[in-house]
mmCIF file with all atom_site columns, C-alpha atoms in Angstrom:
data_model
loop_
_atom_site.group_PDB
_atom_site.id
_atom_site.type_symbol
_atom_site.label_atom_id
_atom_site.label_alt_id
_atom_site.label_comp_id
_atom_site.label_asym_id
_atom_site.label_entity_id
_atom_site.label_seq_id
_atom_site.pdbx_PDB_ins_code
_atom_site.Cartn_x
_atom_site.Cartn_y
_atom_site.Cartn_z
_atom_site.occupancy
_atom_site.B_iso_or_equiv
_atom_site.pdbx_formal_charge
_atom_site.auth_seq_id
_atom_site.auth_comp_id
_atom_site.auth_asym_id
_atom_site.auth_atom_id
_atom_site.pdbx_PDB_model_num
ATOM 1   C CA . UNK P 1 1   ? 2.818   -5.205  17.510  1.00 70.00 ? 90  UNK P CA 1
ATOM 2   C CA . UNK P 1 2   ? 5.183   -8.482  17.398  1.00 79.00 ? 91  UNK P CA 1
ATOM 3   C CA . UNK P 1 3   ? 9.035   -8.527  18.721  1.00 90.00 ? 92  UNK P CA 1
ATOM 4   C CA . UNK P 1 4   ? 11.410  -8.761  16.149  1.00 89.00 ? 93  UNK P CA 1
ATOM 5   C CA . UNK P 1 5   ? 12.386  -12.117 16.161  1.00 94.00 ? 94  UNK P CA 1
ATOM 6   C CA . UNK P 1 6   ? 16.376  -11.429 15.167  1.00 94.00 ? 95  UNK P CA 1
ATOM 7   C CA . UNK P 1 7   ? 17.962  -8.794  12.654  1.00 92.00 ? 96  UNK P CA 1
ATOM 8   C CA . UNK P 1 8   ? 17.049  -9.201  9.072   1.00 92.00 ? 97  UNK P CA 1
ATOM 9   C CA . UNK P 1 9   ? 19.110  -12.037 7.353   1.00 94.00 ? 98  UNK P CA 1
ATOM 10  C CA . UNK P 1 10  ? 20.303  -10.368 4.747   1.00 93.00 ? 99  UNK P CA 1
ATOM 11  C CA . UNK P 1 11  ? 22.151  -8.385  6.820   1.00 93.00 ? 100 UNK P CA 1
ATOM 12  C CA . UNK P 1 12  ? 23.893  -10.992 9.225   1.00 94.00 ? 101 UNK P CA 1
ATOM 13  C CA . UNK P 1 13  ? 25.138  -13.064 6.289   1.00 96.00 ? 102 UNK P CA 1
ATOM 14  C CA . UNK P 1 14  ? 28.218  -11.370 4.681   1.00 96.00 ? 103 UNK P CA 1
ATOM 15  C CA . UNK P 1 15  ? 27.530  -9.972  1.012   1.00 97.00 ? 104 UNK P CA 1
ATOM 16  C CA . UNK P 1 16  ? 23.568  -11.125 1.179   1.00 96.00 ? 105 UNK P CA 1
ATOM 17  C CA . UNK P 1 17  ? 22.490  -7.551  1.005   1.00 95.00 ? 106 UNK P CA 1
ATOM 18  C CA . UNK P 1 18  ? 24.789  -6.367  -1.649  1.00 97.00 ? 107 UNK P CA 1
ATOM 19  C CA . UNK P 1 19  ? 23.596  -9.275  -3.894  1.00 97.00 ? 108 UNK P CA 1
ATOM 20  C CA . UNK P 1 20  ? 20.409  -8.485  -3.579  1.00 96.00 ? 109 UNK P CA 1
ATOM 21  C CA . UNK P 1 21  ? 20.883  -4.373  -4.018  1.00 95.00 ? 110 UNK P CA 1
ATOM 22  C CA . UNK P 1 22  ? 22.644  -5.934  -7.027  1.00 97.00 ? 111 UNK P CA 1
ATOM 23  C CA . UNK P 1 23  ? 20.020  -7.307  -8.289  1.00 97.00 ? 112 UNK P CA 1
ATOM 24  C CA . UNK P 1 24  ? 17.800  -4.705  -7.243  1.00 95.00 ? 113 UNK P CA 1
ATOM 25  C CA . UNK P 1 25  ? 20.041  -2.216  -9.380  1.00 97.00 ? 114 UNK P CA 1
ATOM 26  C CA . UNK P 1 26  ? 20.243  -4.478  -12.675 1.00 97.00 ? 115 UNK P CA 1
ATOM 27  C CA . UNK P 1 27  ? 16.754  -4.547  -12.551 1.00 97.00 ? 116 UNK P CA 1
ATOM 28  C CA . UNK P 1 28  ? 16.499  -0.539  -12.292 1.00 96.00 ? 117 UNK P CA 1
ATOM 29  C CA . UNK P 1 29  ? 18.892  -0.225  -15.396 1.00 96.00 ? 118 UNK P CA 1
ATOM 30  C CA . UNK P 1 30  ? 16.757  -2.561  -17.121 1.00 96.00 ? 119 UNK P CA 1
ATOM 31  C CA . UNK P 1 31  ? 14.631  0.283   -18.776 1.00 94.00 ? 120 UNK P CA 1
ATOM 32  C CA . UNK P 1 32  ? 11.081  -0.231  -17.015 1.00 97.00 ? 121 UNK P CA 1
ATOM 33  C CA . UNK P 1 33  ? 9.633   2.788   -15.362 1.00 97.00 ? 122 UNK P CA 1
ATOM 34  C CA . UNK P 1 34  ? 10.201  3.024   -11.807 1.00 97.00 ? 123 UNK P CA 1
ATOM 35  C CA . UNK P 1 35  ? 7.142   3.711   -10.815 1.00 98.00 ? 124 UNK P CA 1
ATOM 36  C CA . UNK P 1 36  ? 5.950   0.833   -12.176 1.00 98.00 ? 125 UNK P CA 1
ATOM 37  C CA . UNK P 1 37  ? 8.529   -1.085  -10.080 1.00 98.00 ? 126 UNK P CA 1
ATOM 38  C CA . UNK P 1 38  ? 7.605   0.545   -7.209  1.00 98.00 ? 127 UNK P CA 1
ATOM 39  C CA . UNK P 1 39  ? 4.178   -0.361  -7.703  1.00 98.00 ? 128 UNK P CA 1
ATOM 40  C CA . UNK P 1 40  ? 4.506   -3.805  -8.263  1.00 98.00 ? 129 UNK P CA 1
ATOM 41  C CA . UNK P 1 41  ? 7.086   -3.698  -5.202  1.00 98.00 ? 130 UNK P CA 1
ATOM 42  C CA . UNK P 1 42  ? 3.927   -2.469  -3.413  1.00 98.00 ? 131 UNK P CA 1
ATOM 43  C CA . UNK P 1 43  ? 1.366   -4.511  -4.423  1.00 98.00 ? 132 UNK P CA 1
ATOM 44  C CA . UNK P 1 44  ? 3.552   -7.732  -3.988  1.00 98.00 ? 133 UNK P CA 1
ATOM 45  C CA . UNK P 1 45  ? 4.685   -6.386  -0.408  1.00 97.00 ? 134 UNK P CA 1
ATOM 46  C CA . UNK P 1 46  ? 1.099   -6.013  0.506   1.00 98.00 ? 135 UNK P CA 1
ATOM 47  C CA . UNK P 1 47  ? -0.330  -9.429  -0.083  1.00 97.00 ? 136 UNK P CA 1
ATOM 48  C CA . UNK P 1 48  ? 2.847   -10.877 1.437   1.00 96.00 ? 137 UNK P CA 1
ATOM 49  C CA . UNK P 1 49  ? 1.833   -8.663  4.639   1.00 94.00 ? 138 UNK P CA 1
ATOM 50  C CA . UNK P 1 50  ? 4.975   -7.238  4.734   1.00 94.00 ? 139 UNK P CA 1
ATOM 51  C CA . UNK P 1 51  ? 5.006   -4.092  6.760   1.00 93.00 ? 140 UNK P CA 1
ATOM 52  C CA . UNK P 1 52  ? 8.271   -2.344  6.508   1.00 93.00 ? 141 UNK P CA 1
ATOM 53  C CA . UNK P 1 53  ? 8.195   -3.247  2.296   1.00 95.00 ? 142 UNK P CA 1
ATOM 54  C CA . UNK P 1 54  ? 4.739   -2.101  2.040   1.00 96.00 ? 143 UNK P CA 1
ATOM 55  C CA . UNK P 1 55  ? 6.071   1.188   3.969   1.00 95.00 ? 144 UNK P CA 1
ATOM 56  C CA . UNK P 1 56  ? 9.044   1.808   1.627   1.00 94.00 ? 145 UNK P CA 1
ATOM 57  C CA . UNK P 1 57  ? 7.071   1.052   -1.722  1.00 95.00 ? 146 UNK P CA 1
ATOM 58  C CA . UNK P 1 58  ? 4.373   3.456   -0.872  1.00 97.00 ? 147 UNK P CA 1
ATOM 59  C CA . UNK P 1 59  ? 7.167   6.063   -0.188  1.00 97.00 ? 148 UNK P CA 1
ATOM 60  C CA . UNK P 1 60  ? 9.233   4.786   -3.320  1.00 97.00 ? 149 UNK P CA 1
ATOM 61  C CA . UNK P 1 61  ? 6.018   5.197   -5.198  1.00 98.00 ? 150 UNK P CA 1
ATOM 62  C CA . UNK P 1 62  ? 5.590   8.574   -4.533  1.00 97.00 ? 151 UNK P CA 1
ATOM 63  C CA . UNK P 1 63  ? 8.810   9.345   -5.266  1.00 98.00 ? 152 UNK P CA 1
ATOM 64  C CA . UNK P 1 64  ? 8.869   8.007   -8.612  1.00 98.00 ? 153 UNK P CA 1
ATOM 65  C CA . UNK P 1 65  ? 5.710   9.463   -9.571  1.00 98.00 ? 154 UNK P CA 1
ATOM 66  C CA . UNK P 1 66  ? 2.861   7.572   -8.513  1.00 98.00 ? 155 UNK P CA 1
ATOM 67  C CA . UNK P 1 67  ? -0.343  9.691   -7.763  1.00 98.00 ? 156 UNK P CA 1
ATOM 68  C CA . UNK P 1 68  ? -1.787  9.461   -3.883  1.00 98.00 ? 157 UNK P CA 1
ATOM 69  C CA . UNK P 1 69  ? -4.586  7.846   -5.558  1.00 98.00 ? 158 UNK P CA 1
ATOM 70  C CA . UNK P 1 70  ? -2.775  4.929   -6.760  1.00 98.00 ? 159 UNK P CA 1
ATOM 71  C CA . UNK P 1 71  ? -0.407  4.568   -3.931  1.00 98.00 ? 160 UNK P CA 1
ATOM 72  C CA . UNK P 1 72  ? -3.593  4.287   -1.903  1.00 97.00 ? 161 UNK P CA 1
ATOM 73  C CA . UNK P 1 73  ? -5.748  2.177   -4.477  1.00 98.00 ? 162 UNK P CA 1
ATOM 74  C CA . UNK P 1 74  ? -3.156  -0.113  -5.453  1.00 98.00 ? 163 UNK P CA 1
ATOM 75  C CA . UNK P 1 75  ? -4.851  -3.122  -3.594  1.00 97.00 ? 164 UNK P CA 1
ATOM 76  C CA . UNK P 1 76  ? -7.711  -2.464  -5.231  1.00 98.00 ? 165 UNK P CA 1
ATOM 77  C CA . UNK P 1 77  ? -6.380  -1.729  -9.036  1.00 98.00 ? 166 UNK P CA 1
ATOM 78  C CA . UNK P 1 78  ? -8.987  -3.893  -10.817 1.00 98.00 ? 167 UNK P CA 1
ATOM 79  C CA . UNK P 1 79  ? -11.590 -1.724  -9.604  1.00 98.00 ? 168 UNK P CA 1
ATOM 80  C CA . UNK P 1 80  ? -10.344 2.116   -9.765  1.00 98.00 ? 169 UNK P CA 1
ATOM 81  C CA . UNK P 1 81  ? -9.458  4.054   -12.681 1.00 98.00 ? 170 UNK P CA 1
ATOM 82  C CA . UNK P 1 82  ? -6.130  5.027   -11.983 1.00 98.00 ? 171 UNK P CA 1
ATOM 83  C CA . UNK P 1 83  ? -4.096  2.519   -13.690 1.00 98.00 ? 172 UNK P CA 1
ATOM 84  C CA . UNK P 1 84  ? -2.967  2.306   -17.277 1.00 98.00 ? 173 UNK P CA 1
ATOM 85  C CA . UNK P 1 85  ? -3.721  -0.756  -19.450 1.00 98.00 ? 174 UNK P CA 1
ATOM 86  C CA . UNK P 1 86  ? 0.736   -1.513  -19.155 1.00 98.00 ? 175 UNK P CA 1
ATOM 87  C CA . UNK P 1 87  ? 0.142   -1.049  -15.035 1.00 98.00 ? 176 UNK P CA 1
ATOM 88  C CA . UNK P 1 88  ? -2.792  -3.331  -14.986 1.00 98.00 ? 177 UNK P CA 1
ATOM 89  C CA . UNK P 1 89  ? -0.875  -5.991  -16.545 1.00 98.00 ? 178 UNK P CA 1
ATOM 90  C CA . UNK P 1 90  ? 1.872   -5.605  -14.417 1.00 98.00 ? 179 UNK P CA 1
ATOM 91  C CA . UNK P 1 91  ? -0.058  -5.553  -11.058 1.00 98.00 ? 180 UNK P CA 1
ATOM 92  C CA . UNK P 1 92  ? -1.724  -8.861  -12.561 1.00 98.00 ? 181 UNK P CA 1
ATOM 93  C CA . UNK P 1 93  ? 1.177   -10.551 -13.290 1.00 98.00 ? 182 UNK P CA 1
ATOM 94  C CA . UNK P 1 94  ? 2.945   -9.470  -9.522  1.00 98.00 ? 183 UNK P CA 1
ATOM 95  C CA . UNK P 1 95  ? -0.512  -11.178 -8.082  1.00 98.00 ? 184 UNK P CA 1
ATOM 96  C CA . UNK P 1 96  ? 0.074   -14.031 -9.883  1.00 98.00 ? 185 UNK P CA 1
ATOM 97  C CA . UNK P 1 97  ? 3.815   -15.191 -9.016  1.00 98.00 ? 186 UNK P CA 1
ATOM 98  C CA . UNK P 1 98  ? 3.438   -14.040 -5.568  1.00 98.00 ? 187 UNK P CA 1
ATOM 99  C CA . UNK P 1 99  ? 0.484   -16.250 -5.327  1.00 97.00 ? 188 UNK P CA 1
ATOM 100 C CA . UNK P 1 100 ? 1.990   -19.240 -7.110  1.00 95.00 ? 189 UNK P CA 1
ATOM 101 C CA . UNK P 1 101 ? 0.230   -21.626 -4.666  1.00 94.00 ? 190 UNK P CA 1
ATOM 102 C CA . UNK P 1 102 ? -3.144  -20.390 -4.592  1.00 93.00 ? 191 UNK P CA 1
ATOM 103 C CA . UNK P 1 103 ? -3.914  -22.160 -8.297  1.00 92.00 ? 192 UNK P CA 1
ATOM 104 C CA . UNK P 1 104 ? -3.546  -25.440 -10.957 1.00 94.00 ? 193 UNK P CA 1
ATOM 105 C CA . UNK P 1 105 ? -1.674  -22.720 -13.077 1.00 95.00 ? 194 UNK P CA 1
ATOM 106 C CA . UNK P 1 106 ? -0.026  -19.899 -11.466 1.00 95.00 ? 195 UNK P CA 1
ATOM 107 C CA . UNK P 1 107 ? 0.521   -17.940 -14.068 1.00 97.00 ? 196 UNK P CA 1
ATOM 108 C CA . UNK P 1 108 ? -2.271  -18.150 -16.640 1.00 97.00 ? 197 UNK P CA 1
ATOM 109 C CA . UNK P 1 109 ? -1.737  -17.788 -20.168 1.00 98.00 ? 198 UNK P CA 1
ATOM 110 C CA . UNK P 1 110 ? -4.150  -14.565 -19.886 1.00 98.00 ? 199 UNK P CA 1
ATOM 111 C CA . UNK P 1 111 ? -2.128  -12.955 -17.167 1.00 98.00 ? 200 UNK P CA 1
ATOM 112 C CA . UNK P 1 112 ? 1.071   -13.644 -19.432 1.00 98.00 ? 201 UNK P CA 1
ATOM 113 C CA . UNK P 1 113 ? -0.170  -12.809 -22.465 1.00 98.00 ? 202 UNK P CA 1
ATOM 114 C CA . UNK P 1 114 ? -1.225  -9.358  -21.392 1.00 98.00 ? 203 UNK P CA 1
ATOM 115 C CA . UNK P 1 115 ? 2.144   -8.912  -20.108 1.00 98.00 ? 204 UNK P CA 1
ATOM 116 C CA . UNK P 1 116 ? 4.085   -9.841  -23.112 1.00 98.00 ? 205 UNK P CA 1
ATOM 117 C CA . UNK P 1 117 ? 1.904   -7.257  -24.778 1.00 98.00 ? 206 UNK P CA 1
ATOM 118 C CA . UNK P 1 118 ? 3.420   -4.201  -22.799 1.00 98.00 ? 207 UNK P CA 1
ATOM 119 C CA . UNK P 1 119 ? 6.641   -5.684  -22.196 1.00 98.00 ? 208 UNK P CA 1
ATOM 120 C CA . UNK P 1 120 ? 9.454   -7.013  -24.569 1.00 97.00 ? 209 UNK P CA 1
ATOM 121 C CA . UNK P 1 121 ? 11.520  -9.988  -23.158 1.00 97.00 ? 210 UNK P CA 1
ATOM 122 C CA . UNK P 1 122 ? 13.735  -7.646  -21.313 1.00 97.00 ? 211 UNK P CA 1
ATOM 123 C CA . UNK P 1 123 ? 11.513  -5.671  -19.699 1.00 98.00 ? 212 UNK P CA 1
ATOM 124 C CA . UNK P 1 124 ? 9.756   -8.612  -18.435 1.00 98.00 ? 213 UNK P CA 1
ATOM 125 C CA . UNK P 1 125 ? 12.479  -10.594 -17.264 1.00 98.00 ? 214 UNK P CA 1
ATOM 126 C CA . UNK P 1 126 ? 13.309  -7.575  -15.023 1.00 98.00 ? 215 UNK P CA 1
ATOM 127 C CA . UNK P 1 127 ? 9.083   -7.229  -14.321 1.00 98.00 ? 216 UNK P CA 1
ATOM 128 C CA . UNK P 1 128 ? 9.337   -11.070 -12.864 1.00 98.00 ? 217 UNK P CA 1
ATOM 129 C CA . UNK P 1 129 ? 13.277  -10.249 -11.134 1.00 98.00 ? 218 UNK P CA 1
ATOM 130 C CA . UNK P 1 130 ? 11.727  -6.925  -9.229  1.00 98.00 ? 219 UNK P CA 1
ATOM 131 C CA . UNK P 1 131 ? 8.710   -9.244  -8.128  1.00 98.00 ? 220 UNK P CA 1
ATOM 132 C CA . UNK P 1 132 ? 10.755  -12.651 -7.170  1.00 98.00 ? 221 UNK P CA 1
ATOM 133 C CA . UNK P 1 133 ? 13.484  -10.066 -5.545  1.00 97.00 ? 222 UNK P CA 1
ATOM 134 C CA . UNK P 1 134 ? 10.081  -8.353  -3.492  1.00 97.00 ? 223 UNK P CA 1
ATOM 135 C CA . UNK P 1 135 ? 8.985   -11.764 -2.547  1.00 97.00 ? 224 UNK P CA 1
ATOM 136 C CA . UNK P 1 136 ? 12.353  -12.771 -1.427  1.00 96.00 ? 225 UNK P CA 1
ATOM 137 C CA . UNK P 1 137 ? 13.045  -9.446  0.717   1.00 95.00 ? 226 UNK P CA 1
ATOM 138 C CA . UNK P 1 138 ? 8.942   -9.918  2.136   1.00 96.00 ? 227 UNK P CA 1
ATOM 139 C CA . UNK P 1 139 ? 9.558   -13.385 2.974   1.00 96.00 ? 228 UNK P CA 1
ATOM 140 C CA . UNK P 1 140 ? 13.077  -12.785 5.340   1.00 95.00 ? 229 UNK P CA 1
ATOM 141 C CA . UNK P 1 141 ? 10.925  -9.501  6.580   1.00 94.00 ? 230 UNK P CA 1
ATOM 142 C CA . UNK P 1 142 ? 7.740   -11.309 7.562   1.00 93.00 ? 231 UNK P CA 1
ATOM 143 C CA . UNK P 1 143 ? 9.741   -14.396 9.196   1.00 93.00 ? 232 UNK P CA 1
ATOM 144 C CA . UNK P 1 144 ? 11.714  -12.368 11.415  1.00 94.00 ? 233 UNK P CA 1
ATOM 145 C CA . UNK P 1 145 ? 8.883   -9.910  11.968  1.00 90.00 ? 234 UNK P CA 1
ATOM 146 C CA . UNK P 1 146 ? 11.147  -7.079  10.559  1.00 89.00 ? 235 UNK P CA 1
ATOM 147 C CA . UNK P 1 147 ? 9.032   -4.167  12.035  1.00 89.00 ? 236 UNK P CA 1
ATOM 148 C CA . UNK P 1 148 ? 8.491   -0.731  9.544   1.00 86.00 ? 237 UNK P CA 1
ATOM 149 C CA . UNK P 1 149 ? 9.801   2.696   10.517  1.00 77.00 ? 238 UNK P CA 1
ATOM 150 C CA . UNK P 1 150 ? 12.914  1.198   12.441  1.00 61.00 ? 239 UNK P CA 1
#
């Protein structure tokens, strides 16, 4: 296991953390389902290898509702049964903007498309805040080597 490098940053610079619970909340009063958050939290957190995120969305999954089964299959959504049509097009569109980089066009018109068919405008502006938020949180986790359970 690797030595955290220094606290988390959000925490040593004065009011980083409570704008980004801020935003957190906003995006929690936004009317999406929570477990969908959560499992978009998770899924994001996991391909960002980000151990003490991946640790609090499974746990904030549960909590909200998620089934073992999808807590545990989440990495694997394409291929299990245990995701709705409005999940599935969530979890694709968290795989896409936290892989912006790994294609031409990061966020294909398929991937949005299937979106904007579950979502209204709302709902996916705070979809694509709860996944840039994730991504931010992962990336000043995994940099420091923020270590899960402490």
């Amino acid at each position: 296991m690797a030595t955290e490098r220094m606290p988390n940053p959000a925490v040593l610079v004065p009011g980083a953390m409570a704008a980004l619970a801020a935003v957190d909340e906003a995006v929690a009063g936004a009317g999406l389902d929570a477990k969908l958050l959560a499992l978009t939290h998770l899924r994001a957190s996991q391909i960002n290898g980000s151990g003490p995120c991946v640790t609090g969305g499974a746990h904030q999954a549960h909590q909200h509702g998620a089934t073992a089964d999808q807590v545990h299959a989440v990495a694997a959504w394409r291929e299990t049964p245990y995701f709705g049509d409005d999940e599935r097009a969530a979890l694709a569109l968290t795989e896409a903007v936290t892989r912006l980089a790994d294609r031409p066009d990061p966020v294909p018109d398929q991937v949005w498309d299937m979106a904007a068919k579950h979502f209204d405008q709302k709902e996916l502006a705070a979809l694509l805040l709860n996944i840039a938020i994730t991504n931010a949180v992962n990336r000043l986790s995994t940099s420091t080597r923020q270590q899960a359970g402490e």
